[in-house]
Amino acid sequence: MWKYLAGIVLLALHTSSGLGAVVSVTLRGETFADFRGFNDADQSSLVLDDIRSYAARDNSFTESQLAWTWDGSSLSGSSTLTAEKTISARRGGTHEAQSQLFFEFTVDAETQISFAGTWGFRNASLGGDSLNLQLSSSSGVIYSDFTTSNSGLSSDSFGFSGILGPGTYTFSLNGLLTEDYRSAGSASAGWSISGFELITVPEASLGMLATISAVAYMPLRRRRGLSLIKPSW
């Protein structure tokens, strides 16, 4: 079973002349929540949906939420992962929340891609938690990033810009929150993306752009450099 993590705010997809270079788009979102063996899962590939997984018992709960809307030129949505034990006197246990959003697209011309956003954890133990993103093609990983910032759901930022050649690409945002509460406590994880653009490169400008076969990339900032992600599912 695919298990997917945490908050999109805005994802805009367009080209300088509409969606001329984008020939196909596929969306897939999934959520999973588990508390002490009680679990719930949801998934969807619709262009507009709001999915939620919720597992609760003995005044404790785990929740994973993911919502999005694709209108043909832009995608917007949100996602949050939460683990909470509200009363210390009741039996505690292990919480696990996951969510993931996959956005696959095919372009038939040289296309500039750029995106930026924020993410982070709040009160998380971080022992088995993760927030990461990845842009890949059939040739492999083009760009990936992650955060361990634990001072709020928007306490860290990410960004990327580069040139894609004709082909099929997958962009994903993933999250995992795991906590074990024996007394009252709560933790959360989340991400938001403020802009995702695909812009057709004018033919007259191709000589000014460095493209390498199907893909050339240039991170907006190299805080950590390229980091290959090993998914936990």
Short mmCIF file of C-alpha atoms in Angstrom, two decimals, residues 8-16 18-19 22 24-27 69-77 101-107 111-118 133-136 142-143 158-162 164 168-173 191-200 220:
data_model
loop_
_atom_site.label_atom_id
_atom_site.label_comp_id
_atom_site.label_asym_id
_atom_site.label_seq_id
_atom_site.Cartn_x
_atom_site.Cartn_y
_atom_site.Cartn_z
CA ILE A 8 -0.05 22.78 -0.18
CA VAL A 9 -1.11 26.41 -0.29
CA LEU A 10 -0.69 27.24 -3.98
CA LEU A 11 0.59 25.38 -7.04
CA ALA A 12 0.23 27.23 -10.36
CA LEU A 13 0.95 25.50 -13.68
CA HIS A 14 1.02 27.40 -16.95
CA THR A 15 3.07 28.26 -20.03
CA SER A 16 3.66 31.60 -21.71
CA GLY A 18 -1.35 28.62 -22.17
CA LEU A 19 -0.48 24.96 -21.72
CA VAL A 22 2.04 20.31 -21.50
CA SER A 24 -0.75 15.34 -20.24
CA VAL A 25 -1.16 15.60 -16.46
CA THR A 26 -1.83 12.91 -13.82
CA LEU A 27 -2.56 13.55 -10.14
CA THR A 69 -7.96 21.36 -6.93
CA TRP A 70 -6.71 21.15 -10.51
CA ASP A 71 -8.53 23.53 -12.89
CA GLY A 72 -6.55 22.80 -16.04
CA SER A 73 -3.96 25.51 -15.48
CA SER A 74 -3.37 25.67 -11.73
CA LEU A 75 -3.32 23.35 -8.73
CA SER A 76 -4.02 24.43 -5.14
CA GLY A 77 -4.49 22.53 -1.90
CA LEU A 101 0.94 14.07 -3.52
CA PHE A 102 2.22 12.97 -6.93
CA PHE A 103 2.02 15.31 -9.94
CA GLU A 104 3.11 13.70 -13.22
CA PHE A 105 3.30 15.74 -16.41
CA THR A 106 4.53 15.34 -19.96
CA VAL A 107 5.92 18.24 -22.03
CA THR A 111 10.13 24.01 -20.66
CA GLN A 112 11.31 26.09 -17.72
CA ILE A 113 10.21 24.77 -14.31
CA SER A 114 10.32 26.67 -11.02
CA PHE A 115 8.79 26.18 -7.59
CA ALA A 116 9.21 27.45 -4.04
CA GLY A 117 7.52 26.87 -0.70
CA THR A 118 7.82 26.34 3.04
CA LEU A 133 10.29 16.51 -2.16
CA GLN A 134 11.58 15.11 -5.41
CA LEU A 135 11.55 15.95 -9.11
CA SER A 136 12.47 13.02 -11.36
CA ILE A 142 16.74 15.70 -11.09
CA TYR A 143 16.34 17.49 -7.75
CA PHE A 158 12.76 25.25 -0.47
CA GLY A 159 13.07 26.28 -4.10
CA PHE A 160 14.25 25.19 -7.53
CA SER A 161 14.47 26.48 -11.12
CA GLY A 162 15.70 24.76 -14.27
CA LEU A 164 13.34 20.46 -18.84
CA THR A 168 7.62 12.87 -18.72
CA TYR A 169 8.41 14.08 -15.19
CA THR A 170 7.13 13.40 -11.67
CA PHE A 171 7.04 15.92 -8.84
CA SER A 172 6.18 14.64 -5.36
CA LEU A 173 5.84 16.03 -1.85
CA TRP A 191 4.33 21.84 3.90
CA SER A 192 3.07 24.51 1.52
CA ILE A 193 4.14 25.41 -1.99
CA SER A 194 3.77 29.03 -3.05
CA GLY A 195 4.37 28.61 -6.78
CA PHE A 196 4.91 25.88 -9.37
CA GLU A 197 5.34 27.09 -12.95
CA LEU A 198 5.99 25.38 -16.28
CA ILE A 199 6.77 27.94 -18.98
CA THR A 200 7.52 27.08 -22.61
CA LEU A 220 17.49 28.39 -6.42
#
